[in-house]
Amino acid sequence: MGYFFRRLSFYMVALLVAATLNFIIPRAMPGDPVTMMFANASVQVTPERIEAMKQLLGFVDGPIWMQYFAYMKNILSWELGTSIQFYPLSVNTLLAGAFGWSLFLAGSAVVLAFSLGSILGIYAAWKRGSRYDAFITPGMLVIQAVPQVVIAMLALFTFAVGLGWFPTGYAYTAGTLPDWTSWEFYKNVAYHAFLPLLCATIVQIGGFLVNMRNNMINLLAEDYITMAKGKGLSERRIVFNYAARNAMLPSVTALSMALGMAIGGQLIIEIIFNYPGLGSVLFNAIKARDYQVLQGQLLIMTLFMLAFNLVADMLYVVLDPRLRKGGK
């Protein structure tokens, strides 16, 4: 329990620091959000109306420290404010609508990439130096090095625009009413998500593959692996029961960090495929200098990142007996 409380205390301090930076960074950006809202207005807006709108949206006058404490109070009550670009829609409602789509798209991509990358990395390490290793490892690294925007654009113009096999955007057919009890609606969602999910997955496989391959190679030189071979155990049992199980430990952190980042959405992919996730919301909020939305989304990303890292720390304790003994 001592280990758990030490880690929890660390993450609480990290959350406080992140929340403070979350308050500072949007305000350090050039441009006032209310002024930006009226920048392209067709009619002239008087300074009095701009000031009234600032008061209505919560941009009260006062020292920066008073704004900071008001901001922290709102966080504790989970009142994230009102969106400027979608006034009078609340930030809670806006982010809640996009959260599910990002969780589905980016979360599924991370899980698929981790699963495929780990399996490919295990066999690449076991067959080190073979044709399979010489092809799959550098091949996936080359794909990982290609920018997401290039892969997404190629997929969009080839399979959606050129061949017409898939839709060019959004999460489901325009004009369709979401019906979560209908199998047809789920198929429609899967059909629209196929290309962005494919792109988000393949760009991440290389990292998990190399991570698992390196971990496996280090473990295959251990004495207990040599002893297992000497006992005549099957290759499958040695690979999965002995080597891969221990090689998974360092990969837990990589997976947790990837899942934490996934909650923020796949920004480039969501924009290209016009997918209504948190990435698109963040991009539009940056353009509009929508402080409340920026703060709300960055706070959610921070919470999930810290939460998944805490889960990773706890899994380490469960999977590694040495940490259990040291953590008492």
Short mmCIF file of N, CA and C in Angstrom, two decimals, residues 165-231:
data_model
loop_
_atom_site.label_atom_id
_atom_site.label_comp_id
_atom_site.label_asym_id
_atom_site.label_seq_id
_atom_site.Cartn_x
_atom_site.Cartn_y
_atom_site.Cartn_z
N TRP A 165 -14.65 2.92 -52.63
CA TRP A 165 -14.99 1.78 -51.78
C TRP A 165 -15.48 2.21 -50.40
N PHE A 166 -15.01 3.36 -49.93
CA PHE A 166 -15.34 3.82 -48.58
C PHE A 166 -15.78 5.27 -48.64
N PRO A 167 -16.50 5.73 -47.62
CA PRO A 167 -16.93 7.14 -47.58
C PRO A 167 -15.73 8.05 -47.34
N THR A 168 -15.90 9.31 -47.70
CA THR A 168 -14.81 10.27 -47.59
C THR A 168 -14.73 10.93 -46.22
N GLY A 169 -15.69 10.69 -45.36
CA GLY A 169 -15.61 11.31 -44.05
C GLY A 169 -16.80 11.06 -43.17
N TYR A 170 -16.74 11.62 -42.00
CA TYR A 170 -17.70 11.58 -40.92
C TYR A 170 -17.82 10.18 -40.31
N ALA A 171 -18.59 10.08 -39.23
CA ALA A 171 -18.65 8.84 -38.46
C ALA A 171 -19.76 7.92 -38.94
N TYR A 172 -20.76 8.48 -39.60
CA TYR A 172 -21.85 7.68 -40.17
C TYR A 172 -22.51 8.51 -41.26
N THR A 173 -23.39 7.91 -42.01
CA THR A 173 -24.00 8.56 -43.16
C THR A 173 -24.75 9.82 -42.74
N ALA A 174 -24.49 10.92 -43.45
CA ALA A 174 -25.14 12.19 -43.13
C ALA A 174 -26.66 12.05 -43.22
N GLY A 175 -27.35 12.61 -42.24
CA GLY A 175 -28.80 12.54 -42.21
C GLY A 175 -29.34 11.34 -41.46
N THR A 176 -28.46 10.42 -41.08
CA THR A 176 -28.88 9.24 -40.33
C THR A 176 -29.02 9.58 -38.86
N LEU A 177 -30.11 9.15 -38.26
CA LEU A 177 -30.29 9.35 -36.83
C LEU A 177 -29.61 8.21 -36.07
N PRO A 178 -28.71 8.52 -35.14
CA PRO A 178 -28.03 7.46 -34.39
C PRO A 178 -29.02 6.56 -33.66
N ASP A 179 -28.91 5.27 -33.90
CA ASP A 179 -29.76 4.28 -33.25
C ASP A 179 -28.86 3.16 -32.72
N TRP A 180 -28.51 3.26 -31.43
CA TRP A 180 -27.55 2.32 -30.86
C TRP A 180 -28.16 0.95 -30.58
N THR A 181 -29.42 0.78 -30.92
CA THR A 181 -30.04 -0.54 -30.81
C THR A 181 -30.14 -1.25 -32.15
N SER A 182 -29.68 -0.56 -33.20
CA SER A 182 -29.79 -1.10 -34.56
C SER A 182 -28.45 -1.66 -35.03
N TRP A 183 -28.46 -2.91 -35.50
CA TRP A 183 -27.26 -3.52 -36.04
C TRP A 183 -26.81 -2.81 -37.31
N GLU A 184 -27.76 -2.30 -38.09
CA GLU A 184 -27.43 -1.59 -39.32
C GLU A 184 -26.64 -0.32 -39.03
N PHE A 185 -26.98 0.35 -37.94
CA PHE A 185 -26.25 1.56 -37.59
C PHE A 185 -24.82 1.23 -37.19
N TYR A 186 -24.62 0.13 -36.46
CA TYR A 186 -23.26 -0.28 -36.09
C TYR A 186 -22.44 -0.60 -37.33
N LYS A 187 -23.05 -1.25 -38.30
CA LYS A 187 -22.33 -1.54 -39.55
C LYS A 187 -21.99 -0.25 -40.29
N ASN A 188 -22.89 0.71 -40.24
CA ASN A 188 -22.63 2.00 -40.88
C ASN A 188 -21.44 2.70 -40.21
N VAL A 189 -21.40 2.66 -38.88
CA VAL A 189 -20.29 3.28 -38.14
C VAL A 189 -18.98 2.58 -38.47
N ALA A 190 -19.00 1.23 -38.50
CA ALA A 190 -17.78 0.47 -38.81
C ALA A 190 -17.31 0.76 -40.23
N TYR A 191 -18.24 0.90 -41.15
CA TYR A 191 -17.91 1.19 -42.55
C TYR A 191 -17.22 2.54 -42.67
N HIS A 192 -17.70 3.54 -41.95
CA HIS A 192 -17.09 4.87 -41.99
C HIS A 192 -15.76 4.92 -41.24
N ALA A 193 -15.61 4.05 -40.24
CA ALA A 193 -14.40 4.09 -39.41
C ALA A 193 -13.26 3.24 -39.99
N PHE A 194 -13.53 2.44 -41.01
CA PHE A 194 -12.52 1.49 -41.47
C PHE A 194 -11.23 2.18 -41.92
N LEU A 195 -11.33 3.15 -42.81
CA LEU A 195 -10.13 3.81 -43.32
C LEU A 195 -9.37 4.59 -42.25
N PRO A 196 -10.05 5.46 -41.48
CA PRO A 196 -9.29 6.15 -40.42
C PRO A 196 -8.71 5.20 -39.38
N LEU A 197 -9.43 4.12 -39.07
CA LEU A 197 -8.90 3.14 -38.11
C LEU A 197 -7.69 2.42 -38.68
N LEU A 198 -7.74 2.08 -39.96
CA LEU A 198 -6.60 1.43 -40.62
C LEU A 198 -5.37 2.33 -40.59
N CYS A 199 -5.55 3.60 -40.93
CA CYS A 199 -4.42 4.53 -40.96
C CYS A 199 -3.86 4.75 -39.55
N ALA A 200 -4.75 4.92 -38.57
CA ALA A 200 -4.29 5.15 -37.20
C ALA A 200 -3.58 3.93 -36.62
N THR A 201 -3.91 2.75 -37.12
CA THR A 201 -3.29 1.51 -36.61
C THR A 201 -1.92 1.28 -37.20
N ILE A 202 -1.81 1.36 -38.52
CA ILE A 202 -0.55 0.97 -39.17
C ILE A 202 0.60 1.92 -38.83
N VAL A 203 0.29 3.18 -38.50
CA VAL A 203 1.37 4.11 -38.18
C VAL A 203 1.94 3.86 -36.78
N GLN A 204 1.26 3.04 -35.98
CA GLN A 204 1.72 2.77 -34.62
C GLN A 204 2.32 1.39 -34.43
N ILE A 205 2.12 0.50 -35.39
CA ILE A 205 2.57 -0.88 -35.22
C ILE A 205 4.09 -0.95 -35.07
N GLY A 206 4.81 -0.16 -35.87
CA GLY A 206 6.28 -0.23 -35.86
C GLY A 206 6.88 0.02 -34.50
N GLY A 207 6.36 0.98 -33.76
CA GLY A 207 6.90 1.29 -32.44
C GLY A 207 6.73 0.14 -31.47
N PHE A 208 5.54 -0.45 -31.45
CA PHE A 208 5.31 -1.59 -30.56
C PHE A 208 6.12 -2.81 -30.99
N LEU A 209 6.27 -2.98 -32.30
CA LEU A 209 7.05 -4.12 -32.80
C LEU A 209 8.51 -4.04 -32.34
N VAL A 210 9.13 -2.89 -32.55
CA VAL A 210 10.53 -2.73 -32.18
C VAL A 210 10.72 -2.85 -30.68
N ASN A 211 9.78 -2.29 -29.92
CA ASN A 211 9.86 -2.36 -28.47
C ASN A 211 9.82 -3.81 -27.99
N MET A 212 8.87 -4.57 -28.51
CA MET A 212 8.76 -5.97 -28.12
C MET A 212 9.94 -6.79 -28.63
N ARG A 213 10.39 -6.53 -29.82
CA ARG A 213 11.53 -7.28 -30.38
C ARG A 213 12.79 -7.07 -29.53
N ASN A 214 13.06 -5.82 -29.16
CA ASN A 214 14.24 -5.55 -28.35
C ASN A 214 14.15 -6.19 -26.96
N ASN A 215 12.96 -6.12 -26.37
CA ASN A 215 12.77 -6.74 -25.07
C ASN A 215 12.98 -8.26 -25.14
N MET A 216 12.44 -8.86 -26.20
CA MET A 216 12.56 -10.31 -26.38
C MET A 216 14.02 -10.72 -26.59
N ILE A 217 14.74 -9.99 -27.40
CA ILE A 217 16.14 -10.33 -27.69
C ILE A 217 16.97 -10.30 -26.40
N ASN A 218 16.72 -9.30 -25.56
CA ASN A 218 17.44 -9.23 -24.29
C ASN A 218 17.13 -10.42 -23.39
N LEU A 219 15.88 -10.84 -23.40
CA LEU A 219 15.46 -11.94 -22.52
C LEU A 219 15.91 -13.30 -23.05
N LEU A 220 16.02 -13.44 -24.37
CA LEU A 220 16.39 -14.74 -24.94
C LEU A 220 17.82 -15.13 -24.58
N ALA A 221 18.61 -14.17 -24.12
CA ALA A 221 19.98 -14.49 -23.70
C ALA A 221 20.06 -14.86 -22.22
N GLU A 222 18.94 -14.83 -21.51
CA GLU A 222 18.94 -15.15 -20.09
C GLU A 222 19.14 -16.65 -19.85
N ASP A 223 19.63 -16.95 -18.65
CA ASP A 223 19.94 -18.35 -18.32
C ASP A 223 18.69 -19.22 -18.27
N TYR A 224 17.58 -18.65 -17.79
CA TYR A 224 16.39 -19.50 -17.65
C TYR A 224 15.82 -19.90 -19.02
N ILE A 225 16.07 -19.08 -20.06
CA ILE A 225 15.66 -19.47 -21.40
C ILE A 225 16.54 -20.62 -21.91
N THR A 226 17.84 -20.51 -21.64
CA THR A 226 18.76 -21.60 -22.03
C THR A 226 18.39 -22.89 -21.31
N MET A 227 18.02 -22.78 -20.03
CA MET A 227 17.62 -23.97 -19.28
C MET A 227 16.34 -24.57 -19.84
N ALA A 228 15.40 -23.71 -20.21
CA ALA A 228 14.15 -24.21 -20.78
C ALA A 228 14.40 -24.95 -22.09
N LYS A 229 15.33 -24.43 -22.90
CA LYS A 229 15.68 -25.14 -24.14
C LYS A 229 16.34 -26.47 -23.81
N GLY A 230 17.21 -26.47 -22.78
CA GLY A 230 17.89 -27.69 -22.40
C GLY A 230 16.94 -28.75 -21.88
N LYS A 231 15.84 -28.34 -21.28
CA LYS A 231 14.85 -29.30 -20.80
C LYS A 231 14.03 -29.92 -21.92
#
